Structures are given as structure tokens and as C-alpha cells.
PDB file of C-alpha atoms in Angstrom:
ATOM      1  CA  ARG A   1      61.173  92.814  89.970  1.00 41.00           C
ATOM      2  CA  ILE A   2      60.640  89.519  91.597  1.00 40.00           C
ATOM      3  CA  CYS A   3      64.496  88.360  91.503  1.00 42.00           C
ATOM      4  CA  ARG A   4      65.203  91.876  92.878  1.00 42.00           C
ATOM      5  CA  PHE A   5      63.030  91.392  95.744  1.00 40.00           C
ATOM      6  CA  GLU A   6      64.231  88.202  96.435  1.00 41.00           C
ATOM      7  CA  LEU A   7      68.043  89.153  96.343  1.00 39.00           C
ATOM      8  CA  SER A   8      66.879  91.705  98.612  1.00 44.00           C
ATOM      9  CA  LYS A   9      65.108  88.698 101.125  1.00 44.00           C
ATOM     10  CA  PHE A  10      68.684  86.925 101.384  1.00 41.00           C
ATOM     11  CA  SER A  11      70.621  89.856 102.095  1.00 51.00           C
ATOM     12  CA  MET A  12      68.336  91.236 104.900  1.00 58.00           C
ATOM     13  CA  ARG A  13      68.112  89.635 108.659  1.00 67.00           C
ATOM     14  CA  GLU A  14      64.807  90.037 110.485  1.00 77.00           C
ATOM     15  CA  GLU A  15      66.620  92.383 112.882  1.00 78.00           C
ATOM     16  CA  CYS A  16      67.497  94.832 110.733  1.00 82.00           C
ATOM     17  CA  ILE A  17      64.603  95.177 108.113  1.00 85.00           C
ATOM     18  CA  PRO A  18      62.839  98.982 108.525  1.00 85.00           C
ATOM     19  CA  TRP A  19      59.190  99.794 109.146  1.00 84.00           C
ATOM     20  CA  TRP A  20      58.596 100.636 106.130  1.00 82.00           C
ATOM     21  CA  TYR A  21      59.792  97.603 104.231  1.00 82.00           C
ATOM     22  CA  ASN A  22      57.658  94.827 102.639  1.00 75.00           C
ATOM     23  CA  ALA A  23      57.648  92.136  99.533  1.00 65.00           C
ATOM     24  CA  THR A  24      54.928  94.629  97.518  1.00 64.00           C
ATOM     25  CA  ILE A  25      56.053  97.835  97.218  1.00 69.00           C
ATOM     26  CA  GLY A  26      59.950  97.113  98.415  1.00 71.00           C
ATOM     27  CA  PHE A  27      62.043 100.147  98.451  1.00 76.00           C
ATOM     28  CA  GLU A  28      59.657 102.486  97.033  1.00 80.00           C
ATOM     29  CA  GLY A  29      57.805 102.917 100.017  1.00 80.00           C
ATOM     30  CA  CYS A  30      61.236 104.357 101.595  1.00 86.00           C
ATOM     31  CA  PRO A  31      59.729 107.759 103.215  1.00 87.00           C
ATOM     32  CA  TYR A  32      63.390 109.265 103.720  1.00 89.00           C
ATOM     33  CA  GLY A  33      63.869 109.232 100.104  1.00 89.00           C
ATOM     34  CA  ARG A  34      65.177 107.160  96.909  1.00 91.00           C
ATOM     35  CA  ARG A  35      67.428 104.144  97.283  1.00 91.00           C
ATOM     36  CA  LEU A  36      70.079 104.171  95.091  1.00 93.00           C
ATOM     37  CA  PRO A  37      72.415 101.319  93.535  1.00 92.00           C
ATOM     38  CA  GLY A  38      75.245 100.525  96.216  1.00 90.00           C
ATOM     39  CA  ASP A  39      73.055 100.954  99.112  1.00 91.00           C
ATOM     40  CA  VAL A  40      73.146 104.989  98.846  1.00 94.00           C
ATOM     41  CA  THR A  41      70.142 106.882 100.386  1.00 93.00           C
ATOM     42  CA  LEU A  42      69.411 110.103  98.053  1.00 93.00           C
ATOM     43  CA  PRO A  43      67.676 112.384 100.632  1.00 91.00           C
ATOM     44  CA  ASN A  44      64.124 114.029 100.239  1.00 87.00           C
ATOM     45  CA  ASP A  45      64.988 117.774  99.888  1.00 85.00           C
ATOM     46  CA  THR A  46      68.278 117.321  98.567  1.00 89.00           C
ATOM     47  CA  ARG A  47      71.085 119.473  99.691  1.00 91.00           C
ATOM     48  CA  PHE A  48      74.128 120.274  97.938  1.00 94.00           C
ATOM     49  CA  ILE A  49      76.141 118.520 100.352  1.00 94.00           C
ATOM     50  CA  ASP A  50      74.025 115.242  99.994  1.00 94.00           C
ATOM     51  CA  TRP A  51      75.101 115.220  96.209  1.00 96.00           C
ATOM     52  CA  VAL A  52      78.616 115.023  97.288  1.00 96.00           C
ATOM     53  CA  ALA A  53      77.774 112.593 100.309  1.00 96.00           C
ATOM     54  CA  VAL A  54      76.868 110.404  97.238  1.00 96.00           C
ATOM     55  CA  VAL A  55      79.737 111.268  94.982  1.00 96.00           C
ATOM     56  CA  TYR A  56      81.728 109.876  97.764  1.00 97.00           C
ATOM     57  CA  SER A  57      79.688 106.924  98.813  1.00 96.00           C
ATOM     58  CA  TYR A  58      80.258 105.462  95.327  1.00 96.00           C
ATOM     59  CA  ILE A  59      84.343 105.863  95.242  1.00 96.00           C
ATOM     60  CA  PRO A  60      85.335 102.889  97.244  1.00 95.00           C
ATOM     61  CA  PHE A  61      83.191 101.021  94.322  1.00 95.00           C
ATOM     62  CA  VAL A  62      84.855 102.849  91.871  1.00 95.00           C
ATOM     63  CA  VAL A  63      88.329 102.528  93.268  1.00 95.00           C
ATOM     64  CA  PRO A  64      88.363  98.421  92.317  1.00 95.00           C
ATOM     65  CA  VAL A  65      86.362  99.371  89.033  1.00 96.00           C
ATOM     66  CA  LEU A  66      89.519 101.000  87.935  1.00 95.00           C
ATOM     67  CA  VAL A  67      91.825  98.886  89.632  1.00 95.00           C
ATOM     68  CA  PHE A  68      90.504  96.016  87.823  1.00 96.00           C
ATOM     69  CA  ALA A  69      90.776  97.919  84.207  1.00 95.00           C
ATOM     70  CA  GLU A  70      94.297  98.428  85.203  1.00 93.00           C
ATOM     71  CA  LEU A  71      94.608  94.800  85.912  1.00 94.00           C
ATOM     72  CA  LEU A  72      93.400  93.960  82.388  1.00 93.00           C
ATOM     73  CA  CYS A  73      96.119  96.555  80.882  1.00 91.00           C
ATOM     74  CA  THR A  74      99.020  95.840  83.203  1.00 90.00           C
ATOM     75  CA  ARG A  75      98.287  91.969  84.399  1.00 92.00           C
ATOM     76  CA  GLY A  76     100.083  92.848  87.520  1.00 93.00           C
ATOM     77  CA  THR A  77     100.664  91.270  90.708  1.00 92.00           C
ATOM     78  CA  ARG A  78     100.309  94.915  92.295  1.00 92.00           C
ATOM     79  CA  GLN A  79      96.974  95.442  90.802  1.00 94.00           C
ATOM     80  CA  LEU A  80      95.599  91.949  91.900  1.00 94.00           C
ATOM     81  CA  SER A  81      96.760  92.601  95.340  1.00 95.00           C
ATOM     82  CA  VAL A  82      94.298  95.746  95.833  1.00 95.00           C
ATOM     83  CA  LEU A  83      91.487  93.083  94.289  1.00 96.00           C
ATOM     84  CA  LEU A  84      92.387  90.223  96.585  1.00 96.00           C
ATOM     85  CA  PHE A  85      91.987  92.913  99.635  1.00 96.00           C
ATOM     86  CA  THR A  86      88.646  94.055  98.559  1.00 95.00           C
ATOM     87  CA  GLY A  87      87.100  90.847  97.875  1.00 94.00           C
ATOM     88  CA  MET A  88      88.239  89.780 101.842  1.00 94.00           C
ATOM     89  CA  THR A  89      87.151  92.666 103.425  1.00 94.00           C
ATOM     90  CA  THR A  90      83.868  92.717 101.742  1.00 92.00           C
ATOM     91  CA  LEU A  91      83.074  88.704 102.560  1.00 93.00           C
ATOM     92  CA  MET A  92      84.589  89.807 106.024  1.00 92.00           C
ATOM     93  CA  ASN A  93      82.112  92.677 106.956  1.00 91.00           C
ATOM     94  CA  GLU A  94      79.139  90.966 105.070  1.00 88.00           C
ATOM     95  CA  LEU A  95      79.344  87.121 105.956  1.00 89.00           C
ATOM     96  CA  LEU A  96      81.200  87.619 109.501  1.00 91.00           C
ATOM     97  CA  VAL A  97      80.821  90.734 111.008  1.00 92.00           C
ATOM     98  CA  LYS A  98      77.620  92.424 110.015  1.00 89.00           C
ATOM     99  CA  PRO A  99      75.479  88.825 110.719  1.00 88.00           C
ATOM    100  CA  PHE A 100      77.494  89.191 114.357  1.00 90.00           C
ATOM    101  CA  PHE A 101      75.759  92.890 115.131  1.00 90.00           C
ATOM    102  CA  ALA A 102      72.908  92.698 113.473  1.00 84.00           C
ATOM    103  CA  THR A 103      72.341  96.339 114.005  1.00 88.00           C
ATOM    104  CA  ALA A 104      69.650  98.262 112.009  1.00 87.00           C
ATOM    105  CA  ARG A 105      70.461 101.261 109.881  1.00 89.00           C
ATOM    106  CA  PRO A 106      69.522 104.713 111.316  1.00 88.00           C
ATOM    107  CA  GLY A 107      65.663 105.246 110.437  1.00 85.00           C
ATOM    108  CA  ALA A 108      64.924 101.511 110.452  1.00 83.00           C
ATOM    109  CA  PHE A 109      62.239 101.843 113.629  1.00 80.00           C
ATOM    110  CA  GLY A 110      60.355 104.136 112.351  1.00 70.00           C
ATOM    111  CA  PRO A 111      59.675 108.200 113.165  1.00 63.00           C
ATOM    112  CA  ALA A 112      58.749 108.752 116.983  1.00 58.00           C
ATOM    113  CA  PRO A 113      59.492 111.422 119.311  1.00 49.00           C
ATOM    114  CA  GLY A 114      63.040 112.174 119.399  1.00 51.00           C
ATOM    115  CA  ALA A 115      63.765 109.962 116.551  1.00 64.00           C
ATOM    116  CA  LEU A 116      66.443 111.360 113.756  1.00 66.00           C
ATOM    117  CA  THR A 117      65.705 114.126 111.747  1.00 64.00           C
ATOM    118  CA  ASP A 118      67.145 116.092 109.247  1.00 65.00           C
ATOM    119  CA  SER A 119      68.091 120.002 109.063  1.00 63.00           C
ATOM    120  CA  PHE A 120      64.226 120.668 108.052  1.00 65.00           C
ATOM    121  CA  GLY A 121      62.996 118.702 111.125  1.00 64.00           C
ATOM    122  CA  GLN A 122      61.507 115.955 108.677  1.00 72.00           C
ATOM    123  CA  PRO A 123      62.223 112.154 110.024  1.00 79.00           C
ATOM    124  CA  ALA A 124      65.557 110.962 107.805  1.00 83.00           C
ATOM    125  CA  GLY A 125      66.890 107.569 107.971  1.00 88.00           C
ATOM    126  CA  SER A 126      68.378 105.223 105.427  1.00 90.00           C
ATOM    127  CA  CYS A 127      66.417 103.772 102.269  1.00 90.00           C
ATOM    128  CA  ASN A 128      68.617 100.244 102.861  1.00 89.00           C
ATOM    129  CA  THR A 129      67.286  97.323 104.185  1.00 87.00           C
ATOM    130  CA  THR A 130      70.629  95.364 105.277  1.00 87.00           C
ATOM    131  CA  CYS A 131      72.342  95.516 108.524  1.00 88.00           C
ATOM    132  CA  GLY A 132      74.669  98.990 109.002  1.00 88.00           C
ATOM    133  CA  MET A 133      77.037  97.630 111.617  1.00 89.00           C
ATOM    134  CA  PRO A 134      79.898  97.973 110.249  1.00 92.00           C
ATOM    135  CA  SER A 135      79.990 100.422 107.364  1.00 93.00           C
ATOM    136  CA  SER A 136      81.632  98.570 104.466  1.00 93.00           C
ATOM    137  CA  HIS A 137      81.988 101.622 102.851  1.00 94.00           C
ATOM    138  CA  SER A 138      84.264 102.606 105.446  1.00 96.00           C
ATOM    139  CA  THR A 139      86.135  99.548 105.606  1.00 96.00           C
ATOM    140  CA  MET A 140      87.312  99.792 101.724  1.00 95.00           C
ATOM    141  CA  ALA A 141      87.516 103.625 102.362  1.00 96.00           C
ATOM    142  CA  ILE A 142      90.073 103.283 105.337  1.00 96.00           C
ATOM    143  CA  GLY A 143      91.452 100.101 104.178  1.00 96.00           C
ATOM    144  CA  PHE A 144      92.402 101.674 100.657  1.00 96.00           C
ATOM    145  CA  LEU A 145      94.006 104.837 102.558  1.00 96.00           C
ATOM    146  CA  MET A 146      96.328 102.457 105.186  1.00 96.00           C
ATOM    147  CA  LEU A 147      97.554 100.717 102.418  1.00 95.00           C
ATOM    148  CA  THR A 148      98.753 103.558 100.633  1.00 94.00           C
ATOM    149  CA  MET A 149     100.158 105.084 103.654  1.00 94.00           C
ATOM    150  CA  PHE A 150     102.164 101.713 104.513  1.00 94.00           C
ATOM    151  CA  ASP A 151     103.246 100.959 101.173  1.00 92.00           C
ATOM    152  CA  GLY A 152     104.369 104.394 100.636  1.00 90.00           C
ATOM    153  CA  ILE A 153     106.135 105.106 103.878  1.00 91.00           C
ATOM    154  CA  ILE A 154     108.484 101.891 103.309  1.00 89.00           C
ATOM    155  CA  ARG A 155     109.754 103.395 100.122  1.00 88.00           C
ATOM    156  CA  LEU A 156     110.702 106.652 101.215  1.00 85.00           C
ATOM    157  CA  LYS A 157     113.796 108.661 100.777  1.00 80.00           C
ATOM    158  CA  PRO A 158     114.930 112.006 100.803  1.00 75.00           C
ATOM    159  CA  ASP A 159     114.604 114.588  98.419  1.00 70.00           C
ATOM    160  CA  SER A 160     117.358 114.359  95.495  1.00 64.00           C
ATOM    161  CA  ASN A 161     117.500 118.201  96.146  1.00 62.00           C
ATOM    162  CA  VAL A 162     118.413 117.518 100.144  1.00 57.00           C
ATOM    163  CA  LEU A 163     121.472 115.517  99.361  1.00 58.00           C
ATOM    164  CA  THR A 164     123.235 117.711  96.721  1.00 59.00           C
ATOM    165  CA  GLN A 165     124.975 121.078  96.522  1.00 55.00           C
ATOM    166  CA  ASP A 166     124.204 121.531  92.373  1.00 55.00           C
ATOM    167  CA  ARG A 167     121.029 123.494  91.731  1.00 56.00           C
ATOM    168  CA  ASP A 168     120.417 122.787  88.155  1.00 57.00           C
ATOM    169  CA  GLU A 169     116.814 124.722  88.349  1.00 57.00           C
ATOM    170  CA  VAL A 170     116.371 122.707  84.523  1.00 52.00           C
ATOM    171  CA  GLU A 171     116.801 119.081  85.480  1.00 56.00           C
ATOM    172  CA  MET A 172     114.399 119.723  88.705  1.00 55.00           C
ATOM    173  CA  GLN A 173     111.555 120.892  86.388  1.00 58.00           C
ATOM    174  CA  GLN A 174     112.506 117.881  84.339  1.00 60.00           C
ATOM    175  CA  ARG A 175     112.781 115.466  87.164  1.00 59.00           C
ATOM    176  CA  LEU A 176     109.390 116.993  88.195  1.00 58.00           C
ATOM    177  CA  LYS A 177     107.479 116.255  84.976  1.00 61.00           C
ATOM    178  CA  LYS A 178     108.741 113.014  85.178  1.00 61.00           C
ATOM    179  CA  MET A 179     107.561 112.176  88.661  1.00 60.00           C
ATOM    180  CA  LEU A 180     103.947 113.327  87.804  1.00 60.00           C
ATOM    181  CA  GLN A 181     103.966 111.035  85.209  1.00 58.00           C
ATOM    182  CA  GLU A 182     105.501 108.183  86.952  1.00 64.00           C
ATOM    183  CA  MET A 183     102.979 108.956  89.804  1.00 66.00           C
ATOM    184  CA  ILE A 184      99.596 108.548  87.592  1.00 74.00           C
ATOM    185  CA  SER A 185      98.014 105.223  88.542  1.00 81.00           C
ATOM    186  CA  ALA A 186      94.523 104.068  89.924  1.00 83.00           C
ATOM    187  CA  THR A 187      96.026 101.678  92.440  1.00 88.00           C
ATOM    188  CA  PRO A 188      95.838 102.806  95.668  1.00 88.00           C
ATOM    189  CA  LEU A 189      99.831 101.349  96.317  1.00 87.00           C
ATOM    190  CA  SER A 190     102.763 103.087  95.562  1.00 84.00           C
ATOM    191  CA  PRO A 191     103.767 103.226  91.523  1.00 83.00           C
ATOM    192  CA  LYS A 192     107.307 103.582  91.894  1.00 81.00           C
ATOM    193  CA  GLN A 193     110.046 101.062  94.186  1.00 82.00           C
ATOM    194  CA  VAL A 194     111.031 104.390  95.883  1.00 84.00           C
ATOM    195  CA  MET A 195     109.944 107.313  96.265  1.00 83.00           C
ATOM    196  CA  SER A 196     110.763 110.782  97.774  1.00 82.00           C
ATOM    197  CA  ASN A 197     109.312 112.774 100.437  1.00 84.00           C
ATOM    198  CA  THR A 198     107.958 115.040  97.956  1.00 82.00           C
ATOM    199  CA  GLU A 199     106.107 112.300  96.063  1.00 84.00           C
ATOM    200  CA  PHE A 200     104.862 110.469  99.126  1.00 88.00           C
ATOM    201  CA  LEU A 201     103.033 113.829 100.147  1.00 87.00           C
ATOM    202  CA  GLY A 202     101.816 114.466  97.115  1.00 86.00           C
ATOM    203  CA  PHE A 203     100.480 110.985  96.700  1.00 88.00           C
ATOM    204  CA  TYR A 204      99.037 110.147  99.678  1.00 91.00           C
ATOM    205  CA  PHE A 205      97.110 113.653  99.853  1.00 91.00           C
ATOM    206  CA  PHE A 206      95.691 112.678  96.964  1.00 91.00           C
ATOM    207  CA  TRP A 207      94.268 109.652  98.502  1.00 94.00           C
ATOM    208  CA  GLN A 208      93.134 110.869 101.582  1.00 94.00           C
ATOM    209  CA  LEU A 209      91.242 113.703  99.909  1.00 95.00           C
ATOM    210  CA  LEU A 210      89.766 111.090  97.861  1.00 94.00           C
ATOM    211  CA  LEU A 211      88.829 108.581 100.482  1.00 95.00           C
ATOM    212  CA  GLY A 212      89.133 110.420 103.621  1.00 95.00           C
ATOM    213  CA  PRO A 213      85.630 111.970 103.481  1.00 96.00           C
ATOM    214  CA  VAL A 214      83.862 108.808 102.959  1.00 96.00           C
ATOM    215  CA  PRO A 215      82.980 107.699 106.417  1.00 96.00           C
ATOM    216  CA  LEU A 216      81.351 111.265 106.995  1.00 96.00           C
ATOM    217  CA  MET A 217      79.430 111.393 103.928  1.00 96.00           C
ATOM    218  CA  ARG A 218      78.088 108.162 104.937  1.00 95.00           C
ATOM    219  CA  VAL A 219      76.624 109.551 108.067  1.00 94.00           C
ATOM    220  CA  VAL A 220      75.826 112.718 105.786  1.00 94.00           C
ATOM    221  CA  LEU A 221      73.333 110.281 104.408  1.00 93.00           C
ATOM    222  CA  HIS A 222      71.564 108.854 106.937  1.00 92.00           C
ATOM    223  CA  ASP A 223      72.886 105.812 105.849  1.00 93.00           C
ATOM    224  CA  HIS A 224      74.981 104.403 108.656  1.00 93.00           C
ATOM    225  CA  THR A 225      75.477 105.852 111.952  1.00 91.00           C
ATOM    226  CA  ALA A 226      78.929 107.644 113.240  1.00 93.00           C
ATOM    227  CA  ALA A 227      79.501 104.361 115.405  1.00 93.00           C
ATOM    228  CA  GLN A 228      78.696 102.145 112.477  1.00 94.00           C
ATOM    229  CA  VAL A 229      81.366 103.922 110.600  1.00 95.00           C
ATOM    230  CA  CYS A 230      84.049 104.283 113.312  1.00 96.00           C
ATOM    231  CA  LEU A 231      83.930 100.495 113.794  1.00 95.00           C
ATOM    232  CA  GLY A 232      83.726 100.086 109.799  1.00 95.00           C
ATOM    233  CA  GLY A 233      86.863 102.118 109.544  1.00 96.00           C
ATOM    234  CA  MET A 234      89.147 100.399 112.063  1.00 96.00           C
ATOM    235  CA  LEU A 235      88.175  97.385 110.843  1.00 96.00           C
ATOM    236  CA  GLY A 236      89.584  98.800 107.907  1.00 96.00           C
ATOM    237  CA  ALA A 237      92.568  99.516 109.466  1.00 96.00           C
ATOM    238  CA  VAL A 238      92.894  96.309 111.000  1.00 96.00           C
ATOM    239  CA  TYR A 239      92.283  94.351 107.952  1.00 97.00           C
ATOM    240  CA  ALA A 240      94.840  96.617 106.117  1.00 96.00           C
ATOM    241  CA  VAL A 241      97.975  95.862 108.585  1.00 96.00           C
ATOM    242  CA  LEU A 242      97.631  92.277 108.476  1.00 96.00           C
ATOM    243  CA  TRP A 243      97.104  92.324 104.584  1.00 96.00           C
ATOM    244  CA  PHE A 244      99.780  94.338 104.292  1.00 95.00           C
ATOM    245  CA  ARG A 245     101.884  91.700 106.416  1.00 95.00           C
ATOM    246  CA  PHE A 246     100.990  89.201 104.140  1.00 95.00           C
ATOM    247  CA  THR A 247     101.952  90.928 100.875  1.00 94.00           C
ATOM    248  CA  ILE A 248     105.002  92.177 102.316  1.00 92.00           C
ATOM    249  CA  TYR A 249     105.941  88.559 103.389  1.00 93.00           C
ATOM    250  CA  MET A 250     104.577  87.531  99.836  1.00 92.00           C
ATOM    251  CA  ILE A 251     106.450  90.209  97.729  1.00 90.00           C
ATOM    252  CA  ASN A 252     110.328  89.640  99.605  1.00 89.00           C
ATOM    253  CA  ARG A 253     110.125  85.962  99.577  1.00 91.00           C
ATOM    254  CA  TYR A 254     109.247  86.201  95.495  1.00 90.00           C
ATOM    255  CA  LYS A 255     111.437  89.047  94.623  1.00 88.00           C
ATOM    256  CA  HIS A 256     113.621  87.158  92.363  1.00 89.00           C
ATOM    257  CA  LYS A 257     110.524  86.772  90.013  1.00 90.00           C
ATOM    258  CA  VAL A 258     109.742  90.004  89.324  1.00 89.00           C
ATOM    259  CA  GLY A 259     109.214  90.772  85.820  1.00 89.00           C
ATOM    260  CA  HIS A 260     108.252  87.123  85.516  1.00 91.00           C
ATOM    261  CA  TRP A 261     105.130  86.230  83.749  1.00 92.00           C
ATOM    262  CA  PHE A 262     102.975  83.166  85.662  1.00 88.00           C
ATOM    263  CA  PHE A 263     100.121  81.199  84.925  1.00 87.00           C
ATOM    264  CA  CYS A 264     100.511  80.722  81.501  1.00 86.00           C
ATOM    265  CA  GLY A 265     101.484  84.531  80.416  1.00 87.00           C
ATOM    266  CA  LEU A 266      98.142  85.600  82.209  1.00 90.00           C
ATOM    267  CA  LEU A 267      99.865  87.229  85.044  1.00 92.00           C
ATOM    268  CA  LYS A 268     102.987  89.781  85.687  1.00 93.00           C
ATOM    269  CA  HIS A 269     104.681  89.902  88.530  1.00 91.00           C
ATOM    270  CA  ASN A 270     104.977  93.848  89.101  1.00 90.00           C
ATOM    271  CA  TYR A 271     104.536  94.163  93.245  1.00 90.00           C
ATOM    272  CA  ALA A 272     108.579  94.871  93.528  1.00 87.00           C
ATOM    273  CA  PRO A 273     110.202  95.149  97.175  1.00 86.00           C
ATOM    274  CA  VAL A 274     112.120  98.253  97.830  1.00 82.00           C
ATOM    275  CA  ALA A 275     115.104  98.393  96.319  1.00 75.00           C
ATOM    276  CA  MET A 276     118.018 101.071  96.305  1.00 71.00           C
ATOM    277  CA  ARG A 277     121.419 102.291  96.594  1.00 70.00           C
ATOM    278  CA  VAL A 278     123.247 105.145  97.576  1.00 68.00           C
ATOM    279  CA  MET A 279     125.305 107.395  94.767  1.00 71.00           C
ATOM    280  CA  ALA A 280     127.414 109.863  95.332  1.00 69.00           C
ATOM    281  CA  ARG A 281     129.972 112.324  93.274  1.00 68.00           C
ATOM    282  CA  PRO A 282     132.288 115.320  94.503  1.00 69.00           C
ATOM    283  CA  SER A 283     130.492 118.598  94.214  1.00 67.00           C
ATOM    284  CA  GLY A 284     130.374 119.818  90.557  1.00 66.00           C
ATOM    285  CA  GLN A 285     131.581 116.810  88.679  1.00 67.00           C
ATOM    286  CA  ASN A 286     129.364 114.578  86.686  1.00 71.00           C
ATOM    287  CA  THR A 287     130.443 111.325  87.087  1.00 73.00           C
ATOM    288  CA  TRP A 288     128.212 109.409  90.181  1.00 68.00           C
ATOM    289  CA  GLN A 289     129.678 106.323  91.966  1.00 67.00           C
ATOM    290  CA  GLU A 290     128.080 103.800  94.028  1.00 66.00           C
ATOM    291  CA  LEU A 291     128.974 104.822  97.767  1.00 62.00           C
ATOM    292  CA  GLN A 292     131.007 102.335  99.852  1.00 64.00           C
ATOM    293  CA  TRP A 293     131.205 103.833 103.012  1.00 63.00           C
ATOM    294  CA  ASP A 294     128.571 102.646 105.405  1.00 66.00           C
ATOM    295  CA  ALA A 295     126.238 106.104 105.527  1.00 63.00           C
ATOM    296  CA  LYS A 296     123.757 107.308 108.195  1.00 68.00           C
ATOM    297  CA  ILE A 297     121.300 110.386 108.986  1.00 64.00           C
ATOM    298  CA  GLU A 298     121.374 112.164 111.909  1.00 70.00           C
ATOM    299  CA  GLU A 299     119.332 115.123 113.180  1.00 69.00           C
ATOM    300  CA  VAL A 300     121.146 118.276 113.765  1.00 68.00           C
ATOM    301  CA  GLU A 301     120.141 121.516 114.520  1.00 67.00           C
ATOM    302  CA  ALA A 302     119.272 124.080 111.750  1.00 59.00           C
ATOM    303  CA  GLU A 303     122.220 126.805 112.077  1.00 59.00           C
ATOM    304  CA  ASN A 304     124.446 124.076 112.126  1.00 54.00           C
ATOM    305  CA  VAL A 305     123.326 122.872 108.728  1.00 51.00           C
ATOM    306  CA  GLU A 306     124.088 126.353 107.735  1.00 49.00           C
ATOM    307  CA  THR A 307     126.857 126.609 109.100  1.00 41.00           C
ATOM    308  CA  GLY A 308     128.378 123.396 107.388  1.00 40.00           C
ATOM    309  CA  ALA A 309     127.221 124.600 104.013  1.00 42.00           C
ATOM    310  CA  ALA A 310     128.872 127.890 104.480  1.00 43.00           C
ATOM    311  CA  SER A 311     132.370 125.948 105.617  1.00 40.00           C
ATOM    312  CA  SER A 312     131.654 123.987 102.520  1.00 40.00           C
ATOM    313  CA  GLU A 313     131.709 126.711 100.369  1.00 42.00           C
ATOM    314  CA  GLU A 314     134.809 128.781 101.696  1.00 42.00           C
ATOM    315  CA  THR A 315     136.974 125.063 101.435  1.00 39.00           C
ATOM    316  CA  GLU A 316     135.848 124.986  98.042  1.00 41.00           C
TER     317      GLU A 316
END
């Protein structure tokens, strides 16, 4: 217990210590609810949305844990990149940004006329004692989400059914099943070197559903103000841009090392750059050949596409 209080003192700044906290009773003196591990507050008179918010508040911690477990299995640079990004954002926020702003969390200055209240009219606030500006939960959530978007966008290609006139339903079902198997990953980066439009939409929607609500849920629990989660989210986006530019430089520089092992066989380079080629075949034939012509995709009117398809069928 003494060690816990000493650690809390080390991480607290005088400007952010709430009115109810003292070294004798510690977090048990919080009148707003109960402090859970990970700087999460479980409010008094808990509602269903509060439980949902608690679950979402732990997602930014669960993702790195799952990525670490995946790293132990793959020992890949792709997983290591996400863990290094997590460490970088945490250190930047906790050691530089939060001490600079030194802004307290909601409810830190005690109940007073006009103070924050919950839906029952009771005084509300956070049971955490650290500074709240910016929200590190929001930084990590939006940072992961931006990495997912950036890494997916650069790997996009059109869906196969858009590029061919053949419609083999069995082949399309097999391709869909294979696609779902390949997309299973706990790492918020594209699991494939190249993704179709459908694959990217499904992959990004999953991560958006998982990470997008995190900033709002931190406000629901009164662990942060709207301004604190907004700044946290913006910093997450900035960190993601800088980190992604760095990782793209590194994977392109060492693309000839993809599949190689480093550090006495402890780490494998599995974060490959974008790699694709265009294959073509006459309609109705099974032999694919690499397209030697220069090709480009142009935007056309919808009626032109239908006319083109019809004229192609008439020609055949």
C-alpha cells in the first residue's frame, strides 16, 4: 500500500491533485466513484453506458498487449513497429506534454455551484490524480486508427470483379473465405502487401468500431474534458503521421531484407512495402500474362461503362 502511494506521488503534479486526495486514504476518498487500474473511473450509480465506456477505455491497453502476444509468435518488425509507436506516444504525452499543460481532470477542484454533475444531478468527476491534458487514451486510440488508415490506403487496388468480365461464383466465394482468413490480425496495420477496396473497407471499419468511440467514452466517465480528448486525438494523428513517414522510409530502405532474420534470429523483417503487378488475359481464357503495356484508370460516366460492356459482348 505504501509503495502504491509513493508511485502515485511520483506521477502526480501539485496543480492536478484533486481536493479529496491525501496520503492517508488515497484513492478511497474519491466521492465520484471507484478508481480502476489504468486511470479509469467507475462512477457511482453506474449506468449501462458507463460500463460500455469502461470497456472502451481499456481497448488502447488491450491492443498493445495483443500485438505483443502476436510479436512473440511472429517475432516480426510489423508488430514491433506498433509497440514502438505505443511507447513513443506514451513517453511524449506523460513526460513532455502533460507536464507542460498541467491541467487537472474534471472534478479536481471540488463540488461547487455550477460544477460538473451527472445525469442524476450529483457531483461528478474523475478519481484519478494525474494531469488530464491531453488524454493518452485518445492519443493511442486515434494514433492506431490513423496508422490503420495510412497503411491501408497506400496498399489499395481495385476489386478483382471490377477488372474482369468473368463471374465465377464459386471462385468468388473461395476468394472471400481466403480474404477473411488473411485479414485476421491483432496489429492495427494492413496484414497484406496489397488490399482490395472491399478488404480495406472491412478492415478499417473493424478498427474504427473498436477505436473510434474511445475519446467520447473518456468524457462519459468524466475522466477527461472534451478539450482534453480533442487535444489527445489531434496529437495521436500528428504522432501517427510522423511515425508512418519514418516507417515507410525504413521499410523501403530495407525492402531487400524482407523475410530475413536479425539479431541472432530473434527478429524477422515481415513489414513489407507495397508490391504488385498487373496481370491480364483474354476473356474466357485461363492463361494469365504480365501486362506489358502502360495502363491507367480513368473516371468515366456510368452510362459509358454499360455501353462499353454491351459493345464488348456484341463484338465477341
